[in-house]
PDB file of C-alpha atoms in Angstrom:
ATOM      1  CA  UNK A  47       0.000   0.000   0.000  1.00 38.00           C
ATOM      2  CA  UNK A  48       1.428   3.270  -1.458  1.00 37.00           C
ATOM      3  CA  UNK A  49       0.909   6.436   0.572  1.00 43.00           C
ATOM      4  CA  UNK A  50       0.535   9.870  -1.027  1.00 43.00           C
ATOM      5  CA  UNK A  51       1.534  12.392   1.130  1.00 43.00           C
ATOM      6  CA  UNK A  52       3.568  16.013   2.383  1.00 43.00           C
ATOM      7  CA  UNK A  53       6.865  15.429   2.597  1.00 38.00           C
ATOM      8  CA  UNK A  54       8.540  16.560   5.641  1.00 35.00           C
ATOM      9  CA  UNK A  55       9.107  20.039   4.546  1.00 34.00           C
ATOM     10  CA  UNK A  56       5.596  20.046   3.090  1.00 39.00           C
ATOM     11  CA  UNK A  57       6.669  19.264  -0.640  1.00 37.00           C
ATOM     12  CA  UNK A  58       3.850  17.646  -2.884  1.00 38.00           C
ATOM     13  CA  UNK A  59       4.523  14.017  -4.422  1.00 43.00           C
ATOM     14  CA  UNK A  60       3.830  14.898  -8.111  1.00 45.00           C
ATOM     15  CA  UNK A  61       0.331  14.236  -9.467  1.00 48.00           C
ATOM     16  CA  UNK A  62       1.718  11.470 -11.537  1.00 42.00           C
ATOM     17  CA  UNK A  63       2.980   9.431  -8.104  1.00 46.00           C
ATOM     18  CA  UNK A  64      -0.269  10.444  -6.177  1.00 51.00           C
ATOM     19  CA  UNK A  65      -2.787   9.125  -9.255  1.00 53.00           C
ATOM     20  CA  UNK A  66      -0.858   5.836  -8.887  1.00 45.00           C
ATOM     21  CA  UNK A  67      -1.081   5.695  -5.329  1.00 50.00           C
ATOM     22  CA  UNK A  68      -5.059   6.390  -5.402  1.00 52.00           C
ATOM     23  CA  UNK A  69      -6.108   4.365  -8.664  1.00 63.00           C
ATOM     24  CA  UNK A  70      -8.624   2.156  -7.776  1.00 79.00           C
ATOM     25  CA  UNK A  71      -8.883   2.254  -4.694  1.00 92.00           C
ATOM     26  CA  UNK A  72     -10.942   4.051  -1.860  1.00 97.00           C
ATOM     27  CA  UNK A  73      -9.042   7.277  -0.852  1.00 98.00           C
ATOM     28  CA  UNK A  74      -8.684   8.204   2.929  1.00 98.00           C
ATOM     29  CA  UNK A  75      -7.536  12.059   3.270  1.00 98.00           C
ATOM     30  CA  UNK A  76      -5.969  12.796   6.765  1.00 98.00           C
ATOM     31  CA  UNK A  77      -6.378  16.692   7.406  1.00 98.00           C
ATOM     32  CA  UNK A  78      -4.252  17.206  10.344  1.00 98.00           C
ATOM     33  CA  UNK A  79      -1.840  19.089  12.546  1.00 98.00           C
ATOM     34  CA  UNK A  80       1.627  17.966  13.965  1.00 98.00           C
ATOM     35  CA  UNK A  81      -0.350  15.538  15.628  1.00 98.00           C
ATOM     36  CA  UNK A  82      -0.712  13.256  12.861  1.00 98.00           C
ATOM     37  CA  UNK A  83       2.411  14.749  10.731  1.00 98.00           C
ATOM     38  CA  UNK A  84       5.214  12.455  12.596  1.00 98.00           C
ATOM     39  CA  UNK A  85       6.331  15.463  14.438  1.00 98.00           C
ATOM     40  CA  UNK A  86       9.437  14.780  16.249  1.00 98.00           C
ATOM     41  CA  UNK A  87       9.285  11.050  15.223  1.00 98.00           C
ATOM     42  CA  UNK A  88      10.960   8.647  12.174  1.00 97.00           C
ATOM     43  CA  UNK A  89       9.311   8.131   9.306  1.00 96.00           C
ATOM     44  CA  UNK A  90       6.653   5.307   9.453  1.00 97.00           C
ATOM     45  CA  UNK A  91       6.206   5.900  13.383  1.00 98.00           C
ATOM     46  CA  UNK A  92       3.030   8.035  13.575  1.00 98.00           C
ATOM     47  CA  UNK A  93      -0.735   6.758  13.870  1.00 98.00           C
ATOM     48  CA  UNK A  94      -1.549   7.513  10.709  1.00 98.00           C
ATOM     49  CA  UNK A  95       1.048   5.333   9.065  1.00 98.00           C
ATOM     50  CA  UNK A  96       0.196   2.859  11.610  1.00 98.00           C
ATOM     51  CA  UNK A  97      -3.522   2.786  10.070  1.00 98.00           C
ATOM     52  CA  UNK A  98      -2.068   2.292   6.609  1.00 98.00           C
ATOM     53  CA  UNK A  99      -0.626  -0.762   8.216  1.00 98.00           C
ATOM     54  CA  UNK A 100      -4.101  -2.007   9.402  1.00 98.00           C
ATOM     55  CA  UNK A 101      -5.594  -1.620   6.593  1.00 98.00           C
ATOM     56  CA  UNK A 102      -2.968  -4.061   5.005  1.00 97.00           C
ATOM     57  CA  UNK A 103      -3.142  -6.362   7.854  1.00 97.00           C
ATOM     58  CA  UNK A 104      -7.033  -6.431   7.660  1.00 96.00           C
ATOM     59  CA  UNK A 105      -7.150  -6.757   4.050  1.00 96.00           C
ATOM     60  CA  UNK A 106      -8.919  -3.131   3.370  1.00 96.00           C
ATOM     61  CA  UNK A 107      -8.018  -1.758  -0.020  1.00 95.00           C
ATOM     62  CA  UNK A 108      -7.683   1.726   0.547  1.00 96.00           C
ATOM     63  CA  UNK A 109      -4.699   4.335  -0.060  1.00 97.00           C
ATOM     64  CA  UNK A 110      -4.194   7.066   2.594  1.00 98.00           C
ATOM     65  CA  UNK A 111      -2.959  10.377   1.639  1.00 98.00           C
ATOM     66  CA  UNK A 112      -1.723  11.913   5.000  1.00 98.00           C
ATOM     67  CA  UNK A 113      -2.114  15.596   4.416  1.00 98.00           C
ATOM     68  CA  UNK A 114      -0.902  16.795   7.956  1.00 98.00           C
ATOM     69  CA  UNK A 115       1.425  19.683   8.158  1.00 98.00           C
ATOM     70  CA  UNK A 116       2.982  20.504  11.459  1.00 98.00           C
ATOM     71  CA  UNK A 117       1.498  24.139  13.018  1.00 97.00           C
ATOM     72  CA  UNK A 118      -1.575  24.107  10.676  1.00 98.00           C
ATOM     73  CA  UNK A 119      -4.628  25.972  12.127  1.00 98.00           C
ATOM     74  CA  UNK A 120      -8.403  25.227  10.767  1.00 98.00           C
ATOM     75  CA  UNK A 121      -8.309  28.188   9.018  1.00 98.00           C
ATOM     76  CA  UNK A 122      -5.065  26.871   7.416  1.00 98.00           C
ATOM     77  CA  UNK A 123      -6.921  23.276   7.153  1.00 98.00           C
ATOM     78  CA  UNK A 124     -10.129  25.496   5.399  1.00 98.00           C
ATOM     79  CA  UNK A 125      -7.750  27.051   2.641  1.00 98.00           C
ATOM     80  CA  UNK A 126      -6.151  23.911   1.697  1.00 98.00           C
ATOM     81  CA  UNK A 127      -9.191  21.715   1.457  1.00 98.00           C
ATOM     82  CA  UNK A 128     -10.518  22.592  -1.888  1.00 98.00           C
ATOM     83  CA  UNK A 129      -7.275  21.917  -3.394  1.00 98.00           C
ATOM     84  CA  UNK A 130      -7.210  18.412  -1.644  1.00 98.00           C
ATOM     85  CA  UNK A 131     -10.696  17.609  -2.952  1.00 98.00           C
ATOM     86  CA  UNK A 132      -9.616  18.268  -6.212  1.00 97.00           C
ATOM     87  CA  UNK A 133      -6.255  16.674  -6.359  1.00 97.00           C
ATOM     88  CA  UNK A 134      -7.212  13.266  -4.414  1.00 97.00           C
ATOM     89  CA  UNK A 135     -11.201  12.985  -4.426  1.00 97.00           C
ATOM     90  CA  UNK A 136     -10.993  11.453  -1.215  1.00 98.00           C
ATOM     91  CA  UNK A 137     -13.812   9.171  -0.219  1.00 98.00           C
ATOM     92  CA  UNK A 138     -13.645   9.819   3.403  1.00 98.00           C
ATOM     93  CA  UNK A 139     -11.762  12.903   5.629  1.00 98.00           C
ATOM     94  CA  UNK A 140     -10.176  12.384   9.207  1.00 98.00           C
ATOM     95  CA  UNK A 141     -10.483  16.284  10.341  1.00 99.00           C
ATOM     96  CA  UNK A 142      -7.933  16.427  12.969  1.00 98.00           C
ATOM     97  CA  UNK A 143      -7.349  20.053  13.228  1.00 98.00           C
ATOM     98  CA  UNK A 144      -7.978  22.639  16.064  1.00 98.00           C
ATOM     99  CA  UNK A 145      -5.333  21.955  18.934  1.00 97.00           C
ATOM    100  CA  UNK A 146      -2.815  25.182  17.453  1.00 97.00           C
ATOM    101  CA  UNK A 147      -6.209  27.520  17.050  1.00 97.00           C
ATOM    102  CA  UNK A 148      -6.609  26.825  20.922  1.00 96.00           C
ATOM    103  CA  UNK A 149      -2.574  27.736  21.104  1.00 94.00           C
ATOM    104  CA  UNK A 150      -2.839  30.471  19.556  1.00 94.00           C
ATOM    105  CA  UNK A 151      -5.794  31.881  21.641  1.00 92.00           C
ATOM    106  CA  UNK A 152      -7.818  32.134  18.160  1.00 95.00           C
ATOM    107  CA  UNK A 153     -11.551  32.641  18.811  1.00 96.00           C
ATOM    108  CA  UNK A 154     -13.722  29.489  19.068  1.00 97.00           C
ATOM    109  CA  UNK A 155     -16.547  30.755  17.198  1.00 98.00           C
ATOM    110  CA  UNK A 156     -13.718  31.180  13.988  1.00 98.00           C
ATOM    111  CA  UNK A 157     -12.360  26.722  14.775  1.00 98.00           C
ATOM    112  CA  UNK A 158     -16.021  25.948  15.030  1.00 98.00           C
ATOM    113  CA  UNK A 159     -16.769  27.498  11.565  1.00 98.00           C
ATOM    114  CA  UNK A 160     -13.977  26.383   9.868  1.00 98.00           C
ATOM    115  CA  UNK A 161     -14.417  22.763  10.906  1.00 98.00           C
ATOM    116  CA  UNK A 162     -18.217  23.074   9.862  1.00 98.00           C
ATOM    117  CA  UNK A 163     -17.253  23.956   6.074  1.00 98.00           C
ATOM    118  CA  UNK A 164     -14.533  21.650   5.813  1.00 98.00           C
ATOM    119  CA  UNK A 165     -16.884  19.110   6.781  1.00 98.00           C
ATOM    120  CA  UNK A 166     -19.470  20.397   4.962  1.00 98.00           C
ATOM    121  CA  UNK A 167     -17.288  20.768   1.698  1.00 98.00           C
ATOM    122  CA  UNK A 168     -15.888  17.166   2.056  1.00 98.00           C
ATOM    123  CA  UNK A 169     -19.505  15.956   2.349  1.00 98.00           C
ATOM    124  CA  UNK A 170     -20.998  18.026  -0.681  1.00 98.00           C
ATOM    125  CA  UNK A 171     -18.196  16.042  -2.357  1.00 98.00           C
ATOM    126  CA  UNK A 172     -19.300  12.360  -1.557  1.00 98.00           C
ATOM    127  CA  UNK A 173     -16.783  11.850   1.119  1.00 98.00           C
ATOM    128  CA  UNK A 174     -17.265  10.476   4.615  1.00 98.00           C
ATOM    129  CA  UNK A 175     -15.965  12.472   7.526  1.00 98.00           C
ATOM    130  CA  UNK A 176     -14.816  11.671  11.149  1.00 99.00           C
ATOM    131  CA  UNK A 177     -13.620  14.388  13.294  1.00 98.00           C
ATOM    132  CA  UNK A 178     -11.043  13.904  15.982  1.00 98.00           C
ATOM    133  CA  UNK A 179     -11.517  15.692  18.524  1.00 98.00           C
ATOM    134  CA  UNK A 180      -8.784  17.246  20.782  1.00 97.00           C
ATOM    135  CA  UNK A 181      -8.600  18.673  24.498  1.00 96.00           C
ATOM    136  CA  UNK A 182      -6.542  21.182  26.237  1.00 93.00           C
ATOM    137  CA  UNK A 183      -4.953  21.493  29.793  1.00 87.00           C
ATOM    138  CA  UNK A 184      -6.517  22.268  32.996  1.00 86.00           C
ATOM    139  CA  UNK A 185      -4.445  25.102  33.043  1.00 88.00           C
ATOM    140  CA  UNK A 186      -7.037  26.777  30.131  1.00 90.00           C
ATOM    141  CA  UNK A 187      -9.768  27.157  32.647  1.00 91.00           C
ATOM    142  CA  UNK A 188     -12.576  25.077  33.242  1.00 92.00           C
ATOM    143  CA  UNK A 189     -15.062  27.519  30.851  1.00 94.00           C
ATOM    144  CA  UNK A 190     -12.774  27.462  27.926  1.00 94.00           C
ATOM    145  CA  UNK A 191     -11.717  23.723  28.751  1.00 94.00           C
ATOM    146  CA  UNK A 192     -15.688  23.133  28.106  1.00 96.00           C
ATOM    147  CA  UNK A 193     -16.265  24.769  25.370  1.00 97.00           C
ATOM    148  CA  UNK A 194     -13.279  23.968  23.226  1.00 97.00           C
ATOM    149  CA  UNK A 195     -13.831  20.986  23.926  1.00 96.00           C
ATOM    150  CA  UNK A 196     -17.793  21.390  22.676  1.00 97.00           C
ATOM    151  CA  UNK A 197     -16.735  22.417  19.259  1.00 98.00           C
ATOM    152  CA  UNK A 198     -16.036  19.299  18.395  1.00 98.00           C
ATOM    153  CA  UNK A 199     -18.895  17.323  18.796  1.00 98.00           C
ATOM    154  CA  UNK A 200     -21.022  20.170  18.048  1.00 98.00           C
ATOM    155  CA  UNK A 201     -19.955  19.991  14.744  1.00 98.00           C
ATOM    156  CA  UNK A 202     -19.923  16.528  14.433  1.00 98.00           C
ATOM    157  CA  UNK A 203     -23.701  16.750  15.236  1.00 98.00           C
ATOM    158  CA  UNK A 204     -24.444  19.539  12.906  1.00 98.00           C
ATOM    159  CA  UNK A 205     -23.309  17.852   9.746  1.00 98.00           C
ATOM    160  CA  UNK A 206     -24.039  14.089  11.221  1.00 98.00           C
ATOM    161  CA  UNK A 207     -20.214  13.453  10.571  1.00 98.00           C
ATOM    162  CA  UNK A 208     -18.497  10.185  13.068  1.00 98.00           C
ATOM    163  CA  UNK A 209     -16.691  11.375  16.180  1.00 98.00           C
ATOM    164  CA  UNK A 210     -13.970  10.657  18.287  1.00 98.00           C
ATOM    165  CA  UNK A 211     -14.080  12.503  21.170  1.00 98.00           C
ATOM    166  CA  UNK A 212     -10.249  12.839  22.422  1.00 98.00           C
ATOM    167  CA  UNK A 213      -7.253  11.378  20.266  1.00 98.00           C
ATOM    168  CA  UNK A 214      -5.147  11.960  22.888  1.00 98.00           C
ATOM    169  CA  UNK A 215      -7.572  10.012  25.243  1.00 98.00           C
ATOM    170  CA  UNK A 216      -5.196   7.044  26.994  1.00 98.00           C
ATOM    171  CA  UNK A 217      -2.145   9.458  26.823  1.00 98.00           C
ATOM    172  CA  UNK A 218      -2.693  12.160  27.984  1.00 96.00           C
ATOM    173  CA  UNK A 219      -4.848  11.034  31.081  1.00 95.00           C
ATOM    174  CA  UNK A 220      -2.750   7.832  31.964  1.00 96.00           C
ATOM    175  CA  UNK A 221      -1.170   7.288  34.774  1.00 96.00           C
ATOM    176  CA  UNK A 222       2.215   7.428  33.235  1.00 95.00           C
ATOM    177  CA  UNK A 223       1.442  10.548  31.217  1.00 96.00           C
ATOM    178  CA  UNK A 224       4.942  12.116  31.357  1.00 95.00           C
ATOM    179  CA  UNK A 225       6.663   8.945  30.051  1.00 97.00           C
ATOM    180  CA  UNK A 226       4.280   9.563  26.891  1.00 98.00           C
ATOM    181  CA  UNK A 227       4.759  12.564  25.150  1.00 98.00           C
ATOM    182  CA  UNK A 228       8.358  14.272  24.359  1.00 98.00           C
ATOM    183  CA  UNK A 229      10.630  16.701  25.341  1.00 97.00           C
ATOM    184  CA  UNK A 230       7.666  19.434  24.347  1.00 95.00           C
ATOM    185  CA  UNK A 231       5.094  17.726  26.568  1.00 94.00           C
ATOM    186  CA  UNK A 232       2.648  18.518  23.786  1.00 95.00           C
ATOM    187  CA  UNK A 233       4.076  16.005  21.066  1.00 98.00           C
ATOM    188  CA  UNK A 234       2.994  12.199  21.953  1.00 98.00           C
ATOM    189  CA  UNK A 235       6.369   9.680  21.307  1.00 98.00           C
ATOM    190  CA  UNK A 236       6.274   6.356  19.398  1.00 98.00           C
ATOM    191  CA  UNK A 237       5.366   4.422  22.058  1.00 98.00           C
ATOM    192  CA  UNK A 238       1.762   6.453  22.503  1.00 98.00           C
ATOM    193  CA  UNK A 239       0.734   6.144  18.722  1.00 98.00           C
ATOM    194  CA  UNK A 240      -0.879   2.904  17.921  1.00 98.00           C
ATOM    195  CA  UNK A 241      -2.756   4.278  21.425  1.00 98.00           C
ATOM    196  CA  UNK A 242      -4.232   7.172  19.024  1.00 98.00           C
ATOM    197  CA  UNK A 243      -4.407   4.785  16.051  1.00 98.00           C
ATOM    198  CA  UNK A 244      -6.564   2.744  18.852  1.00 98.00           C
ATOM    199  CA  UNK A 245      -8.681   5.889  19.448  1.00 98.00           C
ATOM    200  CA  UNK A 246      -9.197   6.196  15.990  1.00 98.00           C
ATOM    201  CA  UNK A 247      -9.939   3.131  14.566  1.00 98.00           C
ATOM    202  CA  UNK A 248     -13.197   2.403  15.439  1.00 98.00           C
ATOM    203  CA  UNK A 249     -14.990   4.825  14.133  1.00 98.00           C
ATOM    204  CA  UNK A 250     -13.344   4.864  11.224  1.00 98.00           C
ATOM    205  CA  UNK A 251     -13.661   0.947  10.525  1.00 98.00           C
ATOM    206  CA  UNK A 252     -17.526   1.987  10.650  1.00 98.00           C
ATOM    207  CA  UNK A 253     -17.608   4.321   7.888  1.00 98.00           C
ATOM    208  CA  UNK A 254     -15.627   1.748   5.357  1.00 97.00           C
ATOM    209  CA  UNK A 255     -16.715  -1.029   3.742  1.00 90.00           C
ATOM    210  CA  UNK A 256     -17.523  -3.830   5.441  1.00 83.00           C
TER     211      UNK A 256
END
């Protein structure tokens, strides 16, 4: 299984390499942050490479383009979309974006719009979408804790699109948190990603084919 994706300094494979990768087979588009971009890890390490894996192992034809770039916003995620529709016609979108809009202070109102018309836009195309979701620290307040944490599924509910709650969920709230993530204590290590693959999966499996 062939994946078509950024390179690390966010360099397109050519259309040539990304229309072989696809042909034929059901295209899964991950829209991420550094999250699900390998940041700080080898090559091959991350969760989404991990789910390429699965798919092999479980016999699921399907090519994933990992789209991820390190630092993205939503609104960054919003401007690149249409170009992604049109280059890879995905048939289903993992939206993990909104962790560096919380960062960055941005207003909530502006993630939860920006995740509505990606969604919306990747539906209007035929695709499937699941939205991971993504929490911040205690240390945010309890309101804005809440509320962040509300975009998600409000706009997972809005558009009927799958949910998973919390990617981080299992590594950022075990007991061994710490031993986890890296250096940054944002970034999770090797170890932690077939946990987020493992948050992932299941809703995912539901949307393909059985």
């Amino acid at each position: 299984m062939t994946t078509a994706a950024l390179g690390s300094a966010g360099t397109w494979t050519t259309a040539a390499q990304a229309q072989a990768a696809t042909a034929g087979k059901p295209v899964i588009l991950v829209l991420g942050d550094s999250l699900s971009a390998e940041y700080g890890l080898k090559r091959g390490e991350g969760w989404v490479p991990l789910l390429e894996k699965r798919l092999a192992q479980q016999k699921i034809a399907a090519t994933v383009v990992n789209a991820s770039i390190s630092g993205d916003t939503s609104s960054g995620g919003r401007a690149r979309f249409p170009a992604l529709l049109t280059q890879h016609k995905p048939n289903y979108v993992v939206l993990e974006l909104g962790a560096n809009d919380a960062l960055r202070g941005l207003p909530l109102a502006n993630t939860e719009d920006n995740l509505l018309q990606i969604t919306k836009a990747a539906q209007a195309a035929g695709a499937k979408v699941l939205i991971v979701g993504i929490q911040v620290p205690p240390n945010y307040g309890a309101d804005y804790t809440r509320r962040f944490e509300a975009v998600f599924s409000k706009v997972a509910s809005t558009t009927r699109a799958a949910l998973v709650p919390f990617l981080l969920k299992g590594v950022a709230d075990a007991p061994d948190a710490l031993s986890l993530f890296q250096a940054d204590r944002i970034h999770p290590t090797a170890v932690a990603q077939p946990q987020l693959l493992d948050n992932v999966w299941p809703e995912l499996r539901k949307l393909l084919p059985k």
